[in-house]
Amino acid sequence: MLGSAADILVVMEATGHYWRNVFASLCARGFRCALVNPLRTRRFAEEDLRRAKTDAIDALGIARFGAQKRPEAMSPPDPDLDNLRELVHLHDRHVQDFGDRVRQLHRLVSLVFPEFTRFVPNLNSQRATTLLRHCPSAKAFRQADYLQLADLRYDGRHLVGTTLAASLVEAAKTSIAQHHAPAYESSVRVHCADLDTLRGNLRASVAEIQASVERQPLAAWLASIDGLGSLTVARLLARLGDPARFRSAGALASYVGVVPGTNQSGLHRPGRSPLSPIGNANLRASLWMPTLAAVQHNPWLRAYYHRLVARGKPRKLALVAAMRKLLVAIYTVAKNRRPFVPRIPESP
């Protein structure tokens, strides 16, 4: 028994997924619960030069940390936000699996029919997987009737066509490929089938994410910032919750890790400081491409980026600064609950 919910603060580490059921269950019973970064509790325990590590010792250390630091209790989980978070995780898993299958298919094609990519360079396309499922090696292409290949529909509408089909059959006749065993052909067909399945799963997950995002009141305001599409908004909400929960825009930038990790001591005065190694690396990576798009299509952020480059800043540093500026805009929109209105300084 923990005792009365009114008198207790439960502190737990946010490691993996193991805390989630306990956190939701305790919140439902009225307990105040605080989630802390495991790095904080580990550094706290290192103050006492702790040498042993067991579950009991860890629990005692977390309890001491909570008693001294008094971390802020978090709100109970939002079911809609939790659903969106899981959808984003599923989508990212599909993207990872899709990329893995494409890389594995590249390896196989380089063995069974390396000339194939001259004519169909994108092995992640439906045209490539349709052709390779029908003819999974150069030997199979040599034996195929190019007119039958030409009549294949790779997306339910478009035909392969006689030009491409004839080119592949002719290339197969002079191919240097020497691997035509059934195992290679089976592997090609399996990977192509996986890619077709994952492609459908990705379309379905994107549709579910968009439907879930539309139920989030904050999403429409965040989408008013040029450069933030529905998937980026979904990732922001899934990984941050409400950005306004941070005490300032600087705190949000620190959480993401878009702050310099200055390291000076004595005569050691480096000219530049790298990014701090502490931060949400996944979210930072997710914001990289949206920042690249924003500095091209968002007039406000583009002007800021070019001002930095004109002052001699390296382009990568200017992009990181633009990402921080984008986070400031995200925080401001979330805090004020109003659409983004850019303020572009007039040119001198």
mmCIF file of C-alpha atoms in Angstrom:
data_model
loop_
_atom_site.group_PDB
_atom_site.id
_atom_site.type_symbol
_atom_site.label_atom_id
_atom_site.label_comp_id
_atom_site.label_asym_id
_atom_site.label_seq_id
_atom_site.Cartn_x
_atom_site.Cartn_y
_atom_site.Cartn_z
ATOM 1 C CA MET A 1 0.000 0.000 0.000
ATOM 2 C CA LEU A 2 1.288 3.446 -0.926
ATOM 3 C CA GLY A 3 -0.946 5.360 1.448
ATOM 4 C CA SER A 4 -3.118 8.377 0.777
ATOM 5 C CA ALA A 5 -2.854 9.829 -2.742
ATOM 6 C CA ALA A 6 -3.003 13.352 -1.329
ATOM 7 C CA ASP A 7 0.233 12.899 0.631
ATOM 8 C CA ILE A 8 2.424 11.100 -1.907
ATOM 9 C CA LEU A 9 4.466 12.085 -4.950
ATOM 10 C CA VAL A 10 5.445 9.056 -7.025
ATOM 11 C CA VAL A 11 8.681 9.523 -8.968
ATOM 12 C CA MET A 12 9.629 7.136 -11.751
ATOM 13 C CA GLU A 13 12.146 6.998 -14.561
ATOM 14 C CA ALA A 14 10.893 7.315 -18.121
ATOM 15 C CA THR A 15 12.760 4.300 -19.487
ATOM 16 C CA GLY A 16 11.382 2.446 -22.476
ATOM 17 C CA HIS A 17 7.695 1.598 -22.166
ATOM 18 C CA TYR A 18 7.705 -0.130 -18.792
ATOM 19 C CA TRP A 19 6.562 2.927 -16.824
ATOM 20 C CA ARG A 20 3.463 3.639 -18.885
ATOM 21 C CA ASN A 21 0.962 1.204 -17.320
ATOM 22 C CA VAL A 22 2.109 2.082 -13.808
ATOM 23 C CA PHE A 23 1.943 5.820 -14.545
ATOM 24 C CA ALA A 24 -1.570 5.655 -16.045
ATOM 25 C CA SER A 25 -2.849 3.384 -13.275
ATOM 26 C CA LEU A 26 -1.517 5.601 -10.471
ATOM 27 C CA CYS A 27 -2.832 8.781 -12.129
ATOM 28 C CA ALA A 28 -6.261 7.163 -12.429
ATOM 29 C CA ARG A 29 -6.181 6.536 -8.666
ATOM 30 C CA GLY A 30 -5.411 10.177 -7.931
ATOM 31 C CA PHE A 31 -1.680 9.945 -7.232
ATOM 32 C CA ARG A 32 0.641 12.728 -8.338
ATOM 33 C CA CYS A 33 3.322 11.226 -10.580
ATOM 34 C CA ALA A 34 6.557 12.735 -11.855
ATOM 35 C CA LEU A 35 8.567 11.331 -14.742
ATOM 36 C CA VAL A 36 12.290 12.051 -14.678
ATOM 37 C CA ASN A 37 15.093 11.557 -17.139
ATOM 38 C CA PRO A 38 17.188 8.512 -16.088
ATOM 39 C CA LEU A 39 20.294 10.610 -16.698
ATOM 40 C CA ARG A 40 19.310 12.883 -13.790
ATOM 41 C CA THR A 41 18.785 10.025 -11.341
ATOM 42 C CA ARG A 42 22.021 8.335 -12.415
ATOM 43 C CA ARG A 43 24.058 11.508 -11.949
ATOM 44 C CA PHE A 44 22.335 12.058 -8.606
ATOM 45 C CA ALA A 45 23.323 8.542 -7.463
ATOM 46 C CA GLU A 46 26.908 9.087 -8.633
ATOM 47 C CA GLU A 47 27.286 11.867 -6.042
ATOM 48 C CA ASP A 48 27.528 9.117 -3.404
ATOM 49 C CA LEU A 49 30.005 7.090 -5.480
ATOM 50 C CA ARG A 50 27.519 4.266 -5.696
ATOM 51 C CA ARG A 51 29.213 1.036 -6.732
ATOM 52 C CA ALA A 52 26.427 -1.537 -6.646
ATOM 53 C CA LYS A 53 23.267 -1.535 -8.779
ATOM 54 C CA THR A 54 20.132 -3.488 -7.929
ATOM 55 C CA ASP A 55 16.426 -2.736 -8.272
ATOM 56 C CA ALA A 56 16.178 -2.029 -4.547
ATOM 57 C CA ILE A 57 19.172 0.335 -4.603
ATOM 58 C CA ASP A 58 17.773 2.114 -7.701
ATOM 59 C CA ALA A 59 14.357 2.521 -6.073
ATOM 60 C CA LEU A 60 15.912 3.997 -2.940
ATOM 61 C CA GLY A 61 18.006 6.376 -5.042
ATOM 62 C CA ILE A 62 14.969 7.566 -7.020
ATOM 63 C CA ALA A 63 13.063 8.099 -3.768
ATOM 64 C CA ARG A 64 15.922 10.199 -2.384
ATOM 65 C CA PHE A 65 16.049 12.150 -5.648
ATOM 66 C CA GLY A 66 12.320 12.866 -5.435
ATOM 67 C CA ALA A 67 12.540 13.960 -1.800
ATOM 68 C CA GLN A 68 15.370 16.404 -2.495
ATOM 69 C CA LYS A 69 14.615 17.688 -5.986
ATOM 70 C CA ARG A 70 10.793 17.587 -5.829
ATOM 71 C CA PRO A 71 10.222 17.190 -9.590
ATOM 72 C CA GLU A 72 6.988 18.589 -10.955
ATOM 73 C CA ALA A 73 4.062 16.173 -11.236
ATOM 74 C CA MET A 74 2.781 15.516 -14.731
ATOM 75 C CA SER A 75 -0.782 15.525 -15.980
ATOM 76 C CA PRO A 76 -2.579 12.234 -16.583
ATOM 77 C CA PRO A 77 -2.086 10.871 -20.107
ATOM 78 C CA ASP A 78 -4.377 12.224 -22.823
ATOM 79 C CA PRO A 79 -5.958 9.226 -24.637
ATOM 80 C CA ASP A 80 -6.095 11.044 -28.009
ATOM 81 C CA LEU A 81 -2.486 12.154 -27.712
ATOM 82 C CA ASP A 82 -1.412 8.688 -26.640
ATOM 83 C CA ASN A 83 -3.181 7.249 -29.694
ATOM 84 C CA LEU A 84 -1.390 9.748 -31.953
ATOM 85 C CA ARG A 85 1.946 8.889 -30.319
ATOM 86 C CA GLU A 86 1.446 5.199 -31.040
ATOM 87 C CA LEU A 87 0.417 5.900 -34.648
ATOM 88 C CA VAL A 88 3.571 7.957 -35.200
ATOM 89 C CA HIS A 89 5.670 5.166 -33.683
ATOM 90 C CA LEU A 90 3.984 2.634 -36.008
ATOM 91 C CA HIS A 91 4.567 4.865 -39.045
ATOM 92 C CA ASP A 92 8.246 5.302 -38.173
ATOM 93 C CA ARG A 93 8.559 1.548 -37.760
ATOM 94 C CA HIS A 94 7.031 1.011 -41.232
ATOM 95 C CA VAL A 95 9.439 3.573 -42.724
ATOM 96 C CA GLN A 96 12.400 1.794 -41.108
ATOM 97 C CA ASP A 97 11.220 -1.626 -42.295
ATOM 98 C CA PHE A 98 10.583 -0.292 -45.805
ATOM 99 C CA GLY A 99 14.091 1.138 -46.012
ATOM 100 C CA ASP A 100 15.578 -2.120 -44.730
ATOM 101 C CA ARG A 101 13.733 -4.135 -47.383
ATOM 102 C CA VAL A 102 14.838 -1.765 -50.155
ATOM 103 C CA ARG A 103 18.477 -2.109 -49.090
ATOM 104 C CA GLN A 104 18.165 -5.894 -48.969
ATOM 105 C CA LEU A 105 16.531 -5.894 -52.402
ATOM 106 C CA HIS A 106 19.403 -3.794 -53.808
ATOM 107 C CA ARG A 107 21.837 -6.454 -52.607
ATOM 108 C CA LEU A 108 19.861 -9.242 -54.245
ATOM 109 C CA VAL A 109 19.318 -7.417 -57.534
ATOM 110 C CA SER A 110 23.052 -6.689 -57.779
ATOM 111 C CA LEU A 111 23.533 -10.475 -57.691
ATOM 112 C CA VAL A 112 20.643 -11.738 -59.831
ATOM 113 C CA PHE A 113 20.326 -8.928 -62.423
ATOM 114 C CA PRO A 114 22.643 -5.930 -61.810
ATOM 115 C CA GLU A 115 21.675 -4.272 -65.122
ATOM 116 C CA PHE A 116 18.050 -3.964 -63.954
ATOM 117 C CA THR A 117 18.656 -0.651 -62.178
ATOM 118 C CA ARG A 118 19.809 0.979 -65.431
ATOM 119 C CA PHE A 119 16.210 0.866 -66.584
ATOM 120 C CA VAL A 120 14.343 0.947 -63.238
ATOM 121 C CA PRO A 121 16.601 2.881 -60.843
ATOM 122 C CA ASN A 122 14.122 3.081 -57.948
ATOM 123 C CA LEU A 123 13.694 -0.368 -56.450
ATOM 124 C CA ASN A 124 11.192 1.044 -53.941
ATOM 125 C CA SER A 125 8.711 1.769 -56.733
ATOM 126 C CA GLN A 126 5.697 -0.372 -57.559
ATOM 127 C CA ARG A 127 6.977 -0.786 -61.104
ATOM 128 C CA ALA A 128 10.198 -2.374 -59.820
ATOM 129 C CA THR A 129 8.514 -4.760 -57.391
ATOM 130 C CA THR A 130 5.888 -5.801 -59.974
ATOM 131 C CA LEU A 131 8.558 -6.651 -62.538
ATOM 132 C CA LEU A 132 10.797 -8.450 -60.048
ATOM 133 C CA ARG A 133 7.970 -10.513 -58.589
ATOM 134 C CA HIS A 134 7.143 -11.657 -62.125
ATOM 135 C CA CYS A 135 10.791 -12.207 -63.157
ATOM 136 C CA PRO A 136 13.107 -12.357 -60.121
ATOM 137 C CA SER A 137 16.398 -12.851 -62.024
ATOM 138 C CA ALA A 138 18.137 -12.226 -65.341
ATOM 139 C CA LYS A 139 17.509 -15.858 -66.255
ATOM 140 C CA ALA A 140 13.766 -15.372 -65.717
ATOM 141 C CA PHE A 141 13.804 -12.229 -67.880
ATOM 142 C CA ARG A 142 15.637 -14.065 -70.679
ATOM 143 C CA GLN A 143 12.937 -16.725 -70.705
ATOM 144 C CA ALA A 144 10.059 -14.228 -70.488
ATOM 145 C CA ASP A 145 7.876 -12.988 -73.345
ATOM 146 C CA TYR A 146 8.422 -9.232 -73.476
ATOM 147 C CA LEU A 147 4.851 -8.693 -74.672
ATOM 148 C CA GLN A 148 3.527 -10.312 -71.490
ATOM 149 C CA LEU A 149 5.862 -8.126 -69.444
ATOM 150 C CA ALA A 150 4.635 -5.060 -71.318
ATOM 151 C CA ASP A 151 1.035 -5.821 -70.328
ATOM 152 C CA LEU A 152 1.796 -5.923 -66.574
ATOM 153 C CA ARG A 153 0.022 -3.205 -64.574
ATOM 154 C CA TYR A 154 2.169 -2.088 -61.673
ATOM 155 C CA ASP A 155 -0.246 0.200 -59.858
ATOM 156 C CA GLY A 156 -3.602 -1.014 -61.120
ATOM 157 C CA ARG A 157 -3.550 1.523 -63.970
ATOM 158 C CA HIS A 158 -0.189 2.017 -65.699
ATOM 159 C CA LEU A 159 1.358 -0.584 -67.998
ATOM 160 C CA VAL A 160 5.051 -1.488 -68.026
ATOM 161 C CA GLY A 161 5.110 -0.823 -71.764
ATOM 162 C CA THR A 162 6.852 -2.507 -74.673
ATOM 163 C CA THR A 163 9.916 -0.231 -74.642
ATOM 164 C CA LEU A 164 10.905 -1.009 -71.062
ATOM 165 C CA ALA A 165 9.957 -4.685 -71.328
ATOM 166 C CA ALA A 166 12.019 -5.193 -74.496
ATOM 167 C CA SER A 167 14.995 -3.323 -72.999
ATOM 168 C CA LEU A 168 14.982 -5.536 -69.893
ATOM 169 C CA VAL A 169 14.764 -8.756 -71.893
ATOM 170 C CA GLU A 170 17.649 -7.685 -74.152
ATOM 171 C CA ALA A 171 19.756 -6.605 -71.166
ATOM 172 C CA ALA A 172 19.116 -9.955 -69.478
ATOM 173 C CA LYS A 173 20.549 -11.802 -72.472
ATOM 174 C CA THR A 174 23.970 -10.199 -71.914
ATOM 175 C CA SER A 175 23.804 -9.860 -68.118
ATOM 176 C CA ILE A 176 26.854 -10.740 -66.052
ATOM 177 C CA ALA A 177 24.638 -12.169 -63.288
ATOM 178 C CA GLN A 178 25.600 -15.678 -62.185
ATOM 179 C CA HIS A 179 23.163 -16.204 -59.314
ATOM 180 C CA HIS A 180 19.938 -17.795 -60.504
ATOM 181 C CA ALA A 181 19.382 -20.464 -57.854
ATOM 182 C CA PRO A 182 15.822 -20.862 -56.512
ATOM 183 C CA ALA A 183 16.866 -19.413 -53.153
ATOM 184 C CA TYR A 184 17.829 -16.075 -54.739
ATOM 185 C CA GLU A 185 14.637 -15.880 -56.762
ATOM 186 C CA SER A 186 12.532 -16.742 -53.707
ATOM 187 C CA SER A 187 14.291 -14.043 -51.685
ATOM 188 C CA VAL A 188 13.614 -11.432 -54.378
ATOM 189 C CA ARG A 189 9.915 -12.344 -54.492
ATOM 190 C CA VAL A 190 9.606 -12.276 -50.697
ATOM 191 C CA HIS A 191 11.230 -8.833 -50.413
ATOM 192 C CA CYS A 192 9.064 -7.462 -53.214
ATOM 193 C CA ALA A 193 5.939 -8.812 -51.506
ATOM 194 C CA ASP A 194 7.061 -7.234 -48.224
ATOM 195 C CA LEU A 195 7.597 -3.880 -49.939
ATOM 196 C CA ASP A 196 4.147 -3.976 -51.502
ATOM 197 C CA THR A 197 2.611 -4.767 -48.100
ATOM 198 C CA LEU A 198 4.610 -2.090 -46.300
ATOM 199 C CA ARG A 199 3.701 0.465 -48.978
ATOM 200 C CA GLY A 200 0.023 -0.167 -48.252
ATOM 201 C CA ASN A 201 0.643 -0.043 -44.504
ATOM 202 C CA LEU A 202 2.387 3.321 -44.879
ATOM 203 C CA ARG A 203 -0.544 4.790 -46.793
ATOM 204 C CA ALA A 204 -2.953 3.519 -44.154
ATOM 205 C CA SER A 205 -0.854 4.837 -41.250
ATOM 206 C CA VAL A 206 -0.541 8.280 -42.864
ATOM 207 C CA ALA A 207 -4.323 8.441 -43.272
ATOM 208 C CA GLU A 208 -4.817 7.436 -39.622
ATOM 209 C CA ILE A 209 -2.279 10.014 -38.450
ATOM 210 C CA GLN A 210 -3.950 12.782 -40.430
ATOM 211 C CA ALA A 211 -7.345 11.848 -38.993
ATOM 212 C CA SER A 212 -5.900 11.776 -35.460
ATOM 213 C CA VAL A 213 -4.096 15.108 -35.924
ATOM 214 C CA GLU A 214 -7.327 16.786 -36.987
ATOM 215 C CA ARG A 215 -8.768 15.948 -33.556
ATOM 216 C CA GLN A 216 -5.966 17.864 -31.822
ATOM 217 C CA PRO A 217 -6.978 21.520 -31.260
ATOM 218 C CA LEU A 218 -3.363 22.673 -31.347
ATOM 219 C CA ALA A 219 -2.593 21.051 -34.698
ATOM 220 C CA ALA A 220 -4.300 23.684 -36.844
ATOM 221 C CA TRP A 221 -2.314 26.488 -35.189
ATOM 222 C CA LEU A 222 0.989 24.655 -35.593
ATOM 223 C CA ALA A 223 0.199 23.906 -39.238
ATOM 224 C CA SER A 224 -0.060 27.663 -39.846
ATOM 225 C CA ILE A 225 3.762 27.767 -39.710
ATOM 226 C CA ASP A 226 5.062 27.291 -43.263
ATOM 227 C CA GLY A 227 7.235 24.194 -43.431
ATOM 228 C CA LEU A 228 5.279 22.124 -40.891
ATOM 229 C CA GLY A 229 3.195 19.467 -42.620
ATOM 230 C CA SER A 230 0.724 17.122 -40.974
ATOM 231 C CA LEU A 231 3.355 14.424 -40.286
ATOM 232 C CA THR A 232 5.746 16.930 -38.695
ATOM 233 C CA VAL A 233 2.939 18.368 -36.560
ATOM 234 C CA ALA A 234 2.022 14.821 -35.535
ATOM 235 C CA ARG A 235 5.617 14.092 -34.493
ATOM 236 C CA LEU A 236 5.814 17.326 -32.526
ATOM 237 C CA LEU A 237 2.609 16.574 -30.626
ATOM 238 C CA ALA A 238 3.563 12.920 -30.130
ATOM 239 C CA ARG A 239 7.000 13.695 -28.699
ATOM 240 C CA LEU A 240 6.305 16.996 -26.947
ATOM 241 C CA GLY A 241 2.635 16.924 -26.043
ATOM 242 C CA ASP A 242 1.692 20.569 -25.632
ATOM 243 C CA PRO A 243 4.851 22.657 -26.323
ATOM 244 C CA ALA A 244 3.438 25.358 -24.022
ATOM 245 C CA ARG A 245 4.099 23.100 -21.012
ATOM 246 C CA PHE A 246 7.753 24.188 -21.133
ATOM 247 C CA ARG A 247 8.554 27.247 -19.044
ATOM 248 C CA SER A 248 10.071 29.089 -22.026
ATOM 249 C CA ALA A 249 11.066 28.731 -25.674
ATOM 250 C CA GLY A 250 14.657 28.306 -24.494
ATOM 251 C CA ALA A 251 13.629 25.359 -22.331
ATOM 252 C CA LEU A 252 11.944 23.768 -25.361
ATOM 253 C CA ALA A 253 15.104 24.276 -27.430
ATOM 254 C CA SER A 254 17.168 22.722 -24.633
ATOM 255 C CA TYR A 255 14.854 19.699 -24.508
ATOM 256 C CA VAL A 256 15.254 19.167 -28.249
ATOM 257 C CA GLY A 257 19.008 19.744 -27.960
ATOM 258 C CA VAL A 258 19.359 22.774 -30.242
ATOM 259 C CA VAL A 259 21.699 24.583 -27.835
ATOM 260 C CA PRO A 260 25.499 24.892 -27.857
ATOM 261 C CA GLY A 261 27.463 22.548 -25.620
ATOM 262 C CA THR A 262 30.072 25.112 -24.609
ATOM 263 C CA ASN A 263 33.151 23.507 -23.073
ATOM 264 C CA GLN A 264 35.702 26.058 -21.808
ATOM 265 C CA SER A 265 38.283 25.566 -19.091
ATOM 266 C CA GLY A 266 41.384 27.588 -18.273
ATOM 267 C CA LEU A 267 43.190 28.413 -21.499
ATOM 268 C CA HIS A 268 40.973 26.059 -23.463
ATOM 269 C CA ARG A 269 38.767 28.421 -25.494
ATOM 270 C CA PRO A 270 37.491 26.675 -28.628
ATOM 271 C CA GLY A 271 36.287 28.970 -31.391
ATOM 272 C CA ARG A 272 33.071 27.003 -31.889
ATOM 273 C CA SER A 273 30.889 24.893 -29.676
ATOM 274 C CA PRO A 274 29.164 21.720 -30.866
ATOM 275 C CA LEU A 275 25.553 20.975 -30.070
ATOM 276 C CA SER A 276 24.917 19.707 -26.583
ATOM 277 C CA PRO A 277 24.865 15.889 -26.501
ATOM 278 C CA ILE A 278 21.851 16.058 -24.166
ATOM 279 C CA GLY A 279 18.546 16.365 -25.991
ATOM 280 C CA ASN A 280 15.862 14.513 -27.900
ATOM 281 C CA ALA A 281 17.890 13.261 -30.862
ATOM 282 C CA ASN A 282 14.870 11.639 -32.555
ATOM 283 C CA LEU A 283 12.880 14.862 -32.545
ATOM 284 C CA ARG A 284 15.919 16.835 -33.677
ATOM 285 C CA ALA A 285 16.349 14.462 -36.621
ATOM 286 C CA SER A 286 12.632 14.703 -37.428
ATOM 287 C CA LEU A 287 12.896 18.500 -37.601
ATOM 288 C CA TRP A 288 15.911 18.577 -39.916
ATOM 289 C CA MET A 289 14.073 18.116 -43.237
ATOM 290 C CA PRO A 290 11.185 20.441 -42.251
ATOM 291 C CA THR A 291 13.786 23.095 -41.407
ATOM 292 C CA LEU A 292 15.425 22.634 -44.810
ATOM 293 C CA ALA A 293 12.001 23.044 -46.433
ATOM 294 C CA ALA A 294 11.142 26.037 -44.265
ATOM 295 C CA VAL A 295 14.291 28.008 -45.137
ATOM 296 C CA GLN A 296 13.280 27.640 -48.783
ATOM 297 C CA HIS A 297 9.528 28.254 -48.628
ATOM 298 C CA ASN A 298 8.931 30.175 -45.388
ATOM 299 C CA PRO A 299 9.730 33.876 -46.142
ATOM 300 C CA TRP A 300 10.287 34.698 -42.462
ATOM 301 C CA LEU A 301 12.701 31.832 -41.795
ATOM 302 C CA ARG A 302 14.367 32.154 -45.199
ATOM 303 C CA ALA A 303 15.195 35.809 -44.468
ATOM 304 C CA TYR A 304 16.640 34.843 -41.075
ATOM 305 C CA TYR A 305 18.738 32.038 -42.574
ATOM 306 C CA HIS A 306 20.172 34.224 -45.350
ATOM 307 C CA ARG A 307 21.008 36.996 -42.875
ATOM 308 C CA LEU A 308 23.139 34.550 -40.913
ATOM 309 C CA VAL A 309 24.874 33.248 -44.056
ATOM 310 C CA ALA A 310 25.532 36.823 -45.204
ATOM 311 C CA ARG A 311 27.231 37.493 -41.860
ATOM 312 C CA GLY A 312 29.662 34.647 -42.565
ATOM 313 C CA LYS A 313 28.025 31.875 -40.546
ATOM 314 C CA PRO A 314 28.527 28.341 -41.920
ATOM 315 C CA ARG A 315 25.409 27.057 -43.647
ATOM 316 C CA LYS A 316 24.989 24.111 -41.294
ATOM 317 C CA LEU A 317 25.255 26.386 -38.277
ATOM 318 C CA ALA A 318 22.695 28.713 -39.878
ATOM 319 C CA LEU A 319 20.349 25.751 -40.366
ATOM 320 C CA VAL A 320 20.664 24.771 -36.702
ATOM 321 C CA ALA A 321 19.927 28.366 -35.722
ATOM 322 C CA ALA A 322 16.915 28.296 -38.061
ATOM 323 C CA MET A 323 15.699 25.129 -36.342
ATOM 324 C CA ARG A 324 15.895 26.879 -32.988
ATOM 325 C CA LYS A 325 14.014 29.837 -34.467
ATOM 326 C CA LEU A 326 11.386 27.429 -35.735
ATOM 327 C CA LEU A 327 11.056 25.984 -32.227
ATOM 328 C CA VAL A 328 10.547 29.512 -30.874
ATOM 329 C CA ALA A 329 7.695 29.954 -33.355
ATOM 330 C CA ILE A 330 6.210 26.603 -32.318
ATOM 331 C CA TYR A 331 6.363 27.583 -28.657
ATOM 332 C CA THR A 332 4.839 31.025 -29.321
ATOM 333 C CA VAL A 333 1.936 29.586 -31.298
ATOM 334 C CA ALA A 334 1.264 26.968 -28.614
ATOM 335 C CA LYS A 335 1.499 29.528 -25.813
ATOM 336 C CA ASN A 336 -0.766 32.130 -27.420
ATOM 337 C CA ARG A 337 -3.145 29.662 -29.089
ATOM 338 C CA ARG A 338 -3.160 31.769 -32.234
ATOM 339 C CA PRO A 339 -2.045 31.142 -35.837
ATOM 340 C CA PHE A 340 1.483 32.122 -36.717
ATOM 341 C CA VAL A 341 1.944 35.631 -38.134
ATOM 342 C CA PRO A 342 5.491 36.148 -39.470
ATOM 343 C CA ARG A 343 7.250 39.458 -38.988
ATOM 344 C CA ILE A 344 9.730 39.964 -41.786
ATOM 345 C CA PRO A 345 12.105 42.891 -41.240
ATOM 346 C CA GLU A 346 12.249 45.376 -44.067
ATOM 347 C CA SER A 347 15.397 45.356 -46.162
ATOM 348 C CA PRO A 348 17.624 48.382 -45.481
#
